[in-house]
XYZ file of C-alpha atoms in Angstrom:
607
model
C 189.445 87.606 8.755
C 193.284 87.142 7.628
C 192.745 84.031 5.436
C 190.935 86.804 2.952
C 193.215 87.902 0.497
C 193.286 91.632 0.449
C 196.672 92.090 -1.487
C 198.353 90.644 -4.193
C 200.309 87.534 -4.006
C 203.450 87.318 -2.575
C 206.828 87.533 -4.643
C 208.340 84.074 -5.339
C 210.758 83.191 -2.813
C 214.502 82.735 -3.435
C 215.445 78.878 -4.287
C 216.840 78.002 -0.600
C 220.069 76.863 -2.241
C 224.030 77.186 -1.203
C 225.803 78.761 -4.166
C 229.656 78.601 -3.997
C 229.898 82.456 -5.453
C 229.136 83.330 -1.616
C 232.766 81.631 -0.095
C 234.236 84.093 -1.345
C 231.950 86.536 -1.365
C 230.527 86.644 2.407
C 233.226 84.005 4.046
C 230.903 80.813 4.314
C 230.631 77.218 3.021
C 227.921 74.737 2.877
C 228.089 72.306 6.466
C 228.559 69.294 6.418
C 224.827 68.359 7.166
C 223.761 70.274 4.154
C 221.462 72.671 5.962
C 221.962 76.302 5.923
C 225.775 78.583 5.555
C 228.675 78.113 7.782
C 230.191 81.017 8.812
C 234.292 80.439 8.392
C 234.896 83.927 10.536
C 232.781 82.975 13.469
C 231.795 79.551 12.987
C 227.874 80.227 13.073
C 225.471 78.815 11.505
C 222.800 80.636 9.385
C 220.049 78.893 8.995
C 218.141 80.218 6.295
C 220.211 79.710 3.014
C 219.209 82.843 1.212
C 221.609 84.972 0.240
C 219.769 87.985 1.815
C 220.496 85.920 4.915
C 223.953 85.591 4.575
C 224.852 89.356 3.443
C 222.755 90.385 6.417
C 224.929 88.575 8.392
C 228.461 89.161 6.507
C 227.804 93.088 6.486
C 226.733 93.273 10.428
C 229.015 90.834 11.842
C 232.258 91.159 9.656
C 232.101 93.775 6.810
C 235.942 94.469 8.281
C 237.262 91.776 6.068
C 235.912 93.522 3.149
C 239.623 95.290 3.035
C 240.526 91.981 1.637
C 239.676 92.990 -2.012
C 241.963 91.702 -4.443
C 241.054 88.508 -6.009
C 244.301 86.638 -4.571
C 244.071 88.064 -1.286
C 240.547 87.315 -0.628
C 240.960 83.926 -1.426
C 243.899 83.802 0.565
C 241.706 84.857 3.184
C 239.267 82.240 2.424
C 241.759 79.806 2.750
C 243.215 80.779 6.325
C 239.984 80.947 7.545
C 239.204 77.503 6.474
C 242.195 75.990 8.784
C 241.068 78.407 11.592
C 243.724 81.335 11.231
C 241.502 84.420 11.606
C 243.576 87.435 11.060
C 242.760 89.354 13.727
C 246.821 90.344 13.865
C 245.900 92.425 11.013
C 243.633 95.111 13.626
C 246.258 98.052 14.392
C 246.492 98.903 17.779
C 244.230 101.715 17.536
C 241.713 99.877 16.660
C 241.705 97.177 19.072
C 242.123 99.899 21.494
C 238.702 101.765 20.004
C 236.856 98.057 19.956
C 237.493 97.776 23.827
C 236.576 101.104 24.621
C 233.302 100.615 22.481
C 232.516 97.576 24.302
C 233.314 99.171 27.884
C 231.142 102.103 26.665
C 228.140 99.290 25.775
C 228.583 97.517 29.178
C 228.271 100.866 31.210
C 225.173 101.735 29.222
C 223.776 97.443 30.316
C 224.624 98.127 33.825
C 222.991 101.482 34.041
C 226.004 103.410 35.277
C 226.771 107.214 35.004
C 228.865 108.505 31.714
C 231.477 109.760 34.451
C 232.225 106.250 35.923
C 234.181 105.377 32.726
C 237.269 107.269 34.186
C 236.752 104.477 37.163
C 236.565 101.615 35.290
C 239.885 103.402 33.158
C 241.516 103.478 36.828
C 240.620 100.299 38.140
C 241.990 98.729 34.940
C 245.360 100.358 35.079
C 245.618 99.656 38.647
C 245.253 95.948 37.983
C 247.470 95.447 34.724
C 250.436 97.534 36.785
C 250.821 94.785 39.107
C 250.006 92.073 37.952
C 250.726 92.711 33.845
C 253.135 95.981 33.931
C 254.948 95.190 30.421
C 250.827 95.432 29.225
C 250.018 98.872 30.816
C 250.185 100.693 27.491
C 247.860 99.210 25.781
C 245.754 101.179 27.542
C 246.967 104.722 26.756
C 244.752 104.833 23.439
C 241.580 103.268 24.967
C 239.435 107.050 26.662
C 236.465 106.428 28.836
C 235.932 110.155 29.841
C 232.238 111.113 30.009
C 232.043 113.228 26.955
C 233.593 110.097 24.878
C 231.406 107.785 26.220
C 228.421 109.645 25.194
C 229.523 109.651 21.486
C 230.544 106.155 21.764
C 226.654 105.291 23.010
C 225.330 107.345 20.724
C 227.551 105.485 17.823
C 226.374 102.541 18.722
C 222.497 102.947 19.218
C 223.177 104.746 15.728
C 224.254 101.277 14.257
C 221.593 98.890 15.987
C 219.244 101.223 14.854
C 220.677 100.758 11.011
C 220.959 97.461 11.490
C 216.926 97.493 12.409
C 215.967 99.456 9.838
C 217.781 97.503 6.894
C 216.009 93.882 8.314
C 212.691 96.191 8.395
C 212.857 96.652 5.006
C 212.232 93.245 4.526
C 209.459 92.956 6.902
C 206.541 91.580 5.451
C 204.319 92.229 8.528
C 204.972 93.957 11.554
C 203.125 95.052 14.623
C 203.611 97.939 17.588
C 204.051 97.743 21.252
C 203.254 101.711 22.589
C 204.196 101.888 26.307
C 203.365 104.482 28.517
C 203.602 103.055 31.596
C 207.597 101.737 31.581
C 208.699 105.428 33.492
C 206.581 104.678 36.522
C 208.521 107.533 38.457
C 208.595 110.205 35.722
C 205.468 109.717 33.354
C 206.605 111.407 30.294
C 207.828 108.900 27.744
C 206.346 106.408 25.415
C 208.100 103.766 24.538
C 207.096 102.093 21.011
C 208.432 98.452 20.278
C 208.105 96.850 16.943
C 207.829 93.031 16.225
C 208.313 92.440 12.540
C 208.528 89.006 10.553
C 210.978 88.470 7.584
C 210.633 86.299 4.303
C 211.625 83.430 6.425
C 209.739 84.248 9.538
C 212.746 85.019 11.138
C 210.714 87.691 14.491
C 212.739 90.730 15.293
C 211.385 93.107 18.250
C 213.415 95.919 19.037
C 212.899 99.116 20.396
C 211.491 101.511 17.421
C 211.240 104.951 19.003
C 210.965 106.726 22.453
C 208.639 110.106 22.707
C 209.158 112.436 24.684
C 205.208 113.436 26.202
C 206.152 116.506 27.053
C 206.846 117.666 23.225
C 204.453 115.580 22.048
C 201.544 116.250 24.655
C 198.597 115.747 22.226
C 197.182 112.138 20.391
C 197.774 113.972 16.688
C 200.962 114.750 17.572
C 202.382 111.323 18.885
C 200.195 109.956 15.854
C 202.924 112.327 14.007
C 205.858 111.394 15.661
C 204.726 107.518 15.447
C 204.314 108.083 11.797
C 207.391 109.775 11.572
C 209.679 106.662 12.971
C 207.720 104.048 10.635
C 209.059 106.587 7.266
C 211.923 106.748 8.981
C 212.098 102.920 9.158
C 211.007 102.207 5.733
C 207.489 101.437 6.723
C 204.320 101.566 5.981
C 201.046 101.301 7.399
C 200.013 98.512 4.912
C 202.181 96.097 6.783
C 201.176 96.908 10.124
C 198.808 93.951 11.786
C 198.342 94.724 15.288
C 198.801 97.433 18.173
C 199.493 96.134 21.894
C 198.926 99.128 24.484
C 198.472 99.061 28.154
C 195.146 100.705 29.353
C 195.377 103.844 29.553
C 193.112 106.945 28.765
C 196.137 108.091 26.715
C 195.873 104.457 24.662
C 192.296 103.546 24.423
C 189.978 106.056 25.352
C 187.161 105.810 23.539
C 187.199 108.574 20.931
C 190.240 110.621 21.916
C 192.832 107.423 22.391
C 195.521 107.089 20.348
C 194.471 103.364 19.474
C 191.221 104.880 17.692
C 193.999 108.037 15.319
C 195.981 104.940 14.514
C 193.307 102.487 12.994
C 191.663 105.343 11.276
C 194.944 106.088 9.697
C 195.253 102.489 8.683
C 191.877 102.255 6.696
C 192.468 101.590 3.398
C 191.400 98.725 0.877
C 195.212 97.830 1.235
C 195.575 97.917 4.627
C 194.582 94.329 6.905
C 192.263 94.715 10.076
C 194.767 96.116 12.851
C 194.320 93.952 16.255
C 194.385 95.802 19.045
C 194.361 94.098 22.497
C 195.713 96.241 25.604
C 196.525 93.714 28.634
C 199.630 92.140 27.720
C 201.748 94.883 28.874
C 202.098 95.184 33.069
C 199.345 92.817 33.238
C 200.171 92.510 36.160
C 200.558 96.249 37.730
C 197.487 97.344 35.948
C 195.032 95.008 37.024
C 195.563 95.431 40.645
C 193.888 99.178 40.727
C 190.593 96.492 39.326
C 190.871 94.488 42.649
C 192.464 96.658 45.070
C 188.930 97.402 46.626
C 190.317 98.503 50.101
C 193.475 100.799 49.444
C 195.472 98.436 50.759
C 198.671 98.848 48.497
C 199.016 102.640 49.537
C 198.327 101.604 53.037
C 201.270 98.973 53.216
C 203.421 101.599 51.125
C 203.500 103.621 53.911
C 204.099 100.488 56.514
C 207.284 100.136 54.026
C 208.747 104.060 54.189
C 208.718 103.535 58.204
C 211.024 100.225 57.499
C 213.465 101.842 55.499
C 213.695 104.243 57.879
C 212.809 102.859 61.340
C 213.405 99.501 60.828
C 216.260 98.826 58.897
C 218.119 96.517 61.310
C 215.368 94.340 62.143
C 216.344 90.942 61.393
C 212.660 90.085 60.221
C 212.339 92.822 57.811
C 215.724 91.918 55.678
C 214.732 89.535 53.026
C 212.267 92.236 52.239
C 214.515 95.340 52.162
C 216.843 93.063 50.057
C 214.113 92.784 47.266
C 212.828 95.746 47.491
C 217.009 97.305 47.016
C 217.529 94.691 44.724
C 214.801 96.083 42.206
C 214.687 99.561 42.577
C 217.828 100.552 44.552
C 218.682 101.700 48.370
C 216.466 105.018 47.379
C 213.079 104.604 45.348
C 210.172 107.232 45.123
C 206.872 106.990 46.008
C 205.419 106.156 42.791
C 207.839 103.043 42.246
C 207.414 101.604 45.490
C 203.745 101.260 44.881
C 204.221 99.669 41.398
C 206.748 97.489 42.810
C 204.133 96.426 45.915
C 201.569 95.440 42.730
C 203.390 92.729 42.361
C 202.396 89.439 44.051
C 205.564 87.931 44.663
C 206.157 91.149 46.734
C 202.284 91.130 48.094
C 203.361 87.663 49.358
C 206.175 87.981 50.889
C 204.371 91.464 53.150
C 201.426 88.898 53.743
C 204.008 86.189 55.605
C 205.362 89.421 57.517
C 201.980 90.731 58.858
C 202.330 89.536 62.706
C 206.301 91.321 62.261
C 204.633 94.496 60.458
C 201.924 94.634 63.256
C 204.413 94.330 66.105
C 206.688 96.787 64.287
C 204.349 98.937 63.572
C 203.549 98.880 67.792
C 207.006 99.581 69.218
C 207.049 102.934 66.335
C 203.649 103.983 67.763
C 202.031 103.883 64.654
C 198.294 102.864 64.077
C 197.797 99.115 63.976
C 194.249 99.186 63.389
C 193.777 97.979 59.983
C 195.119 94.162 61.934
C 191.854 94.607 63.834
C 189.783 95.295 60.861
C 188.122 92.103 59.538
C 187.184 93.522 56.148
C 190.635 94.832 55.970
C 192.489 91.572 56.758
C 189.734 89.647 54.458
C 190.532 92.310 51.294
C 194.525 91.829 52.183
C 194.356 87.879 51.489
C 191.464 87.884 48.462
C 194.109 90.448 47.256
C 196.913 88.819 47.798
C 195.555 85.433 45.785
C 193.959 87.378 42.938
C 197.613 89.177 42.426
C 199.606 85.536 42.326
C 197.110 84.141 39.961
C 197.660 87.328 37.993
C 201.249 86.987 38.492
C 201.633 82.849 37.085
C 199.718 84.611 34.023
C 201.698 87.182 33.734
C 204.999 84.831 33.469
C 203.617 82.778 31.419
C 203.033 85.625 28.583
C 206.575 86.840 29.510
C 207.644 83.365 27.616
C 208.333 85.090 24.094
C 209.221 83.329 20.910
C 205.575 80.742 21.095
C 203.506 83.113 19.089
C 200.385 85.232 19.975
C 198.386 81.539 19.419
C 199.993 80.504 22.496
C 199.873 83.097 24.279
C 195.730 83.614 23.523
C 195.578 80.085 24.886
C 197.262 81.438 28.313
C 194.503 84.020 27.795
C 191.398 81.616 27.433
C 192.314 79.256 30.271
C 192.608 81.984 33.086
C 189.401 83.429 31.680
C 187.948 80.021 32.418
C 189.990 79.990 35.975
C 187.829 83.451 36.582
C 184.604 81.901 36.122
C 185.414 78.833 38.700
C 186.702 81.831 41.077
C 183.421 82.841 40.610
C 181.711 79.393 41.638
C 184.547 78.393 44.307
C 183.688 81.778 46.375
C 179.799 81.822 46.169
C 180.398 78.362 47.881
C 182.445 79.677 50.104
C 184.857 77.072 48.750
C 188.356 78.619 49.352
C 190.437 76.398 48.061
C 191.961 78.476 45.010
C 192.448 81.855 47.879
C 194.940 80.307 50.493
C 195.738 83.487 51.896
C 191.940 84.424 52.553
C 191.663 80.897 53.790
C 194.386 81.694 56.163
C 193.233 85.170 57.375
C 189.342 83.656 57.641
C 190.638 80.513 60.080
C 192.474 82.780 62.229
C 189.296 85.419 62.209
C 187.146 82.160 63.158
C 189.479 81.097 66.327
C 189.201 85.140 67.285
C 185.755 85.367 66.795
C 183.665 82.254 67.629
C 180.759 83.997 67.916
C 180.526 85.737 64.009
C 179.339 83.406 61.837
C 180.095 85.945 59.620
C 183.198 86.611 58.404
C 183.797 87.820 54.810
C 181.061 88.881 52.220
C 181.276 86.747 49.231
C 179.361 88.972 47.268
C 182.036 92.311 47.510
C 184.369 89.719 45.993
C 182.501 87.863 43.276
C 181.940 91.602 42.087
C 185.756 91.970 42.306
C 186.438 89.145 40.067
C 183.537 89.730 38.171
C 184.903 93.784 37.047
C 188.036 91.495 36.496
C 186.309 89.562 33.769
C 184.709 92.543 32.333
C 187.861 93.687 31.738
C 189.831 91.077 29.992
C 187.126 90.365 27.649
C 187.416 94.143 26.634
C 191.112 94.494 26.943
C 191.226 90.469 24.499
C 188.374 91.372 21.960
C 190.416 91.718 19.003
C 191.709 88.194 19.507
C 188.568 86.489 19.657
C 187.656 88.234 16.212
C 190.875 86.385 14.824
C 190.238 83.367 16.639
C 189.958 81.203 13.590
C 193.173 82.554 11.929
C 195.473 81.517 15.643
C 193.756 78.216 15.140
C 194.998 77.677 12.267
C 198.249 79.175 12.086
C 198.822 76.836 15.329
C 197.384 73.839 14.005
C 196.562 73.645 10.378
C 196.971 69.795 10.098
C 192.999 69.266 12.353
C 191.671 72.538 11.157
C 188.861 71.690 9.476
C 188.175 72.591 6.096
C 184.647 73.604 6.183
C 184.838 75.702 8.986
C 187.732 77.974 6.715
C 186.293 80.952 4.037
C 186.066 79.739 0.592
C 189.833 81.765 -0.423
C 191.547 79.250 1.454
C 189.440 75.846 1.389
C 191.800 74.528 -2.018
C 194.913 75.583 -0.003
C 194.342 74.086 3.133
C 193.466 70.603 1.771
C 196.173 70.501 -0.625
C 198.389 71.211 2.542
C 196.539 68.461 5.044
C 197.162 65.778 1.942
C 200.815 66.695 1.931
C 202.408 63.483 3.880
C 206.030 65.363 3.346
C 204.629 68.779 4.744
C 202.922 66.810 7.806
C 206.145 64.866 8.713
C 207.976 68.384 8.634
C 205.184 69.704 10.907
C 205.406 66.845 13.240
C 209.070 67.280 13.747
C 209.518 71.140 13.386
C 208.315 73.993 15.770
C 206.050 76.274 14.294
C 208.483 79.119 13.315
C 210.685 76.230 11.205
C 207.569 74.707 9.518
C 206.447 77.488 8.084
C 209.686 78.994 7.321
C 210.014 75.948 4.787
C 206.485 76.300 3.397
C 206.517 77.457 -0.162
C 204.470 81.082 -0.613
C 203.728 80.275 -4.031
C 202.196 77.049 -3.479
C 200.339 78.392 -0.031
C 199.802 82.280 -0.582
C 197.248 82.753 1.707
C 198.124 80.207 4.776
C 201.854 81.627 4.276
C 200.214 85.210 4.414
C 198.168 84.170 7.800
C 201.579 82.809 9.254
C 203.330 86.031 8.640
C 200.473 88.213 10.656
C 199.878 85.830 13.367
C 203.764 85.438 14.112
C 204.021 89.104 13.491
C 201.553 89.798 16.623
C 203.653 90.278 20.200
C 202.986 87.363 22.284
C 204.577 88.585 25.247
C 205.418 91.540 26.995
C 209.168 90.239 27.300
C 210.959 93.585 25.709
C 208.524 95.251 27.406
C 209.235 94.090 31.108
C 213.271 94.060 30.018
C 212.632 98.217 29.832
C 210.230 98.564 32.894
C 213.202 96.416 34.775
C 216.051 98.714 33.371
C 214.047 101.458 34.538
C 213.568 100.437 38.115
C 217.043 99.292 38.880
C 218.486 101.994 37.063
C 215.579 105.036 38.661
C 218.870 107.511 39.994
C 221.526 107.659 36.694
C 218.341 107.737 34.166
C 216.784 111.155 36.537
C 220.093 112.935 35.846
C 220.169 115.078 32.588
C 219.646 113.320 29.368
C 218.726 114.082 26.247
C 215.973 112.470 24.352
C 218.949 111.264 22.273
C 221.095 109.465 25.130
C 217.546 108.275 26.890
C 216.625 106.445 23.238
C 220.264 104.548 23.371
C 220.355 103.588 26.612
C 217.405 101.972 26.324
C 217.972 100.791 22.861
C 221.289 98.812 24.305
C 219.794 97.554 27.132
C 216.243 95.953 25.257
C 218.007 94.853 21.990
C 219.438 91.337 21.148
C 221.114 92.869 18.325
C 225.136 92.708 18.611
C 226.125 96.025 17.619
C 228.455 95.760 14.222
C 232.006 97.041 15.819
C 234.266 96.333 12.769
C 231.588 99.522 11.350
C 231.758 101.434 14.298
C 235.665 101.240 14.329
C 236.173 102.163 11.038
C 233.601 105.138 11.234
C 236.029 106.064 14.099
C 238.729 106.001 11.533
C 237.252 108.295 8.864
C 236.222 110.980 11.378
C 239.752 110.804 12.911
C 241.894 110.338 10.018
């Protein structure tokens, strides 16, 4: 377990104290409420008063003003900025003209478009400012969108977020891994690997780390290399490294050839913690559908969905699923994405409501039709359809991020216990929780008075059953730390006794604290222990930092997937490795990308 110490105490925290050295120094001043730094440039407020903190945030957000250098100018400076004149008069043209052209560059890369539809956006601007602001035309003669310029300019700035990522991982004190081979459904040859670290403070950063390229790196020792290789590259070690989420694949967890099994062995050391491995957060959803899709049926209603596009487009019926389906993946998708995208069971849904349209369609095209006179069939269509929304409310509620893995275990634990009344509900024949079976089983009874028999509970009690199997296998690790999320989540009513002996002192020193159990009451999680003191609490301060450090949802995860999908026809034209990584890296990050940096990098390579 985490509450055993297997390293050394941690270093005494910084006193979390405003120092007037750092007006002048990083442009802030204590708030009036006391609490945190006060940012006089963009009036934000940084929480956590360590000075680490506030440099972090002076030298991402506004290292420009550090032109200001002379004693009397900077506080000059200090002294505008306190009655709200920000110099921004003091940017030349050129430079404003290279910040919009960065920022035009970064919303391209957001919206997925091609590097040539700069010269568009360039036209439609200069289009609109010549009637409607002619004296202003100008100012756009120094801002170039052309697709060779916007390439640098994406590369520039994945080049900074990725800086800016590697000096906060520095200060990581834990940190897990998110590998993802599944995000490039339609081309199969990337991994994507996230990273979730914790700071001092338990401040969580996930970002994109890395993206490898499969093809190059074809083998498990060599993305082992190449996963290696990003960590140095980071400033990271395997010491910090408490867990690995992975979907289920071969590639990820097969038994002794996965990539799962290279990385823990790596990671044994007497300095290393127990990595936690648990493989279903990531397309929950997606992935567990090949466990209950006992009949086919998703590749038979992919097909049903080619002959709409292009037989049926103009039916009214058919529109508020062509809408979706456009609306996610484009006018054009392959083969491969349409079938992840019909794993979903919004989508599965919305096909089951359209079944009498699909079977009439499917008539007047003089296709086959009979699957709709197939009992079984119709039967494994609805269980399917209600296994795949259950699996979808699950898989929303992990997409909540920022509640810790504790939370999202508990998500975990309460559809495992959902499972076993399944399990019950359908032996009875008690369909309650399956209104789609329900629905397809009443109209089977009014067709077929006669059968008594209409569905087999046992094929799907087996179904749920292989679904059960698999979440306790894909959840293990979690159980094994079940006693660390307990008490990271609530330390105040863990019991004592039931801790090891190493943290026994510390825990009841912590439940006697009246001031620490007011803070708790009032505070979320991430705040409370934030506050707690590492040299009083070592060990329930080093628990804090693992658990928090674990993913607890497959948000970034699902941002990339969607990026992917929408975005299926620019990302298949020619890219590098390079331009792939910073697309992606823009899209996934909530990192604001430093531009005074970027415009005065600009500036030195085009004195």
């Amino acid at each position: 377990m985490w509450m055993t110490p297997k390293r050394s105490k941690m270093e005494v925290d910084e006193a979390l104290v405003f120092r007037p050295e750092w007006t002048q120094r990083y442009l802030v001043v204590e708030p009036p409420e006391g609490d945190g730094a006060l940012c006089l440039v963009c009036r934000r407020l940084i929480v956590a008063t360590r000075e680490r903190d506030v440099r972090r945030h002076y030298e991402a957000e506004h290292e420009y003003y550090e032109r200001y250098v002379a004693d009397g100018e900077r506080a000059a400076l200090v002294e505008r900025l306190r009655q709200g004149d920000l110099p921004v008069a003091s940017l030349t043209p050129e430079e404003r003209a290279a910040r919009a052209g960065l920022g035009l560059c970064r919303l391209l890369a957001l919206k997925g478009r091609g590097w040539g539809e700069g010269d568009f956006v360039y036209q439609c601007m200069e289009v609109l400012l010549r009637e409607v602001l002619p004296e202003h035309v100008s100012v756009l003669q120094g801002i170039d969108l052309s697709p060779e310029i916007t390439r640098q300019r994406i590369l520039s700035i994945d080049e900074n977020l990725r800086s800016q990522l590697f000096n906060r991982a520095r200060d990581f004190k834990a940190y897990s891994l998110a590998l993802d081979d599944q995000a490039f459904v339609a081309y199969e040859n990337y991994l994507l690997v996230f990273i979730r670290g914790v700071g001092p403070e338990l401040e969580v950063q996930e970002d994109l780390l890395t993206i490898i390229n499969l093809t190059h790196h074809f083998s498990v020792g060599a993305l082992m290399s190449a996963i290696l290789e990003a960590l140095q590259t980071a400033g990271l070690s395997l010491q910090r490294m408490v867990g690995l989420t992975t979907t289920h694949t071969l590639r990820m967890i097969g038994e002794n050839s996965g990539l799962v099994s290279y990385m823990r062995e790596k990671a044994v050391s007497p300095n290393c913690w127990n990595v936690i491995h648990y493989s279903g957060f990531l397309h929950l959803e997606l992935l567990s559908s090949y466990d209950v899709d006992v009949n086919q049926i998703i590749n038979t209603i992919s097909e049903w969905i080619v002959l709409i596009k292009t037989r049926g487009v103009r039916r009214p019926e058919f529109q508020t699923l062509l809408t979706e389906s456009e609306s996610e993946h484009g006018e054009r998708v392959n083969g491969r994405c349409l079938n992840n995208w019909l794993r979903r069971g919004k989508t599965l849904k919305l096909i089951f409501s359209l079944r009498k349209e699909l079977e009439a369609f499917l008539v007047s095209v003089g296709a086959t039709t009979v699957h709709f006179s197939d009992k079984q069939w119709l039967c494994d269509f609805g269980f399917l359809v209600d296994i795949m929304e259950h699996l979808r409310e699950l898989s929303e509620e992990l997409g909540v991020s920022k509640v810790f893995a504790a939370a999202a275990f508990d998500h975990i634990c309460t559809f495992e216990v959902k499972l076993n009344l399944f399990q019950r509900h359908i032996e009875e024949k008690n369909l309650t929780d399956f209104p789609a079976l329900r629905e397809v089983v009443d109209e089977l009874k009014q067709q077929n008075k006669e059968d008594q028999k209409i569905f087999d509970p046992d094929r799907y009690q087996m179904v749920i059953c292989r679904l059960q199997k698999e979440f306790e296998r894909h959840f293990k690790d979690l159980r094994f730390i079940k006693k660390d999320l307990e008490l990271f989540s609530n330390p105040f009513n863990f019991k004592p006794e039931y801790a090891p002996i190493s943290v026994r002192v510390e825990l009841t020193k912590l439940q006697a604290n009246t001031n620490l159990w007011n803070e708790y009451r009032v505070k979320d999680l991430g705040q409370f222990y934030a506050g707690l003191s590492a040299e009083s609490y070592p060990i329930i301060k080093g628990v804090a930092c693992k658990v928090a450090s674990l993913f607890d949802s497959n948000q970034i995860c699902e941002k990339a997937f969607s990026y992917l999908t929408r975005n299926q026809h620019t990302l298949s034209q020619p890219l590098t490795d390079e331009h792939l990584q910073a697309l992606f890296r823009v899209a996934t990050t909530e990192m604001e990308p430093g531009w005074d940096d970027l415009v005065r990098e600009r500036n030195e390579s085009n004195p």
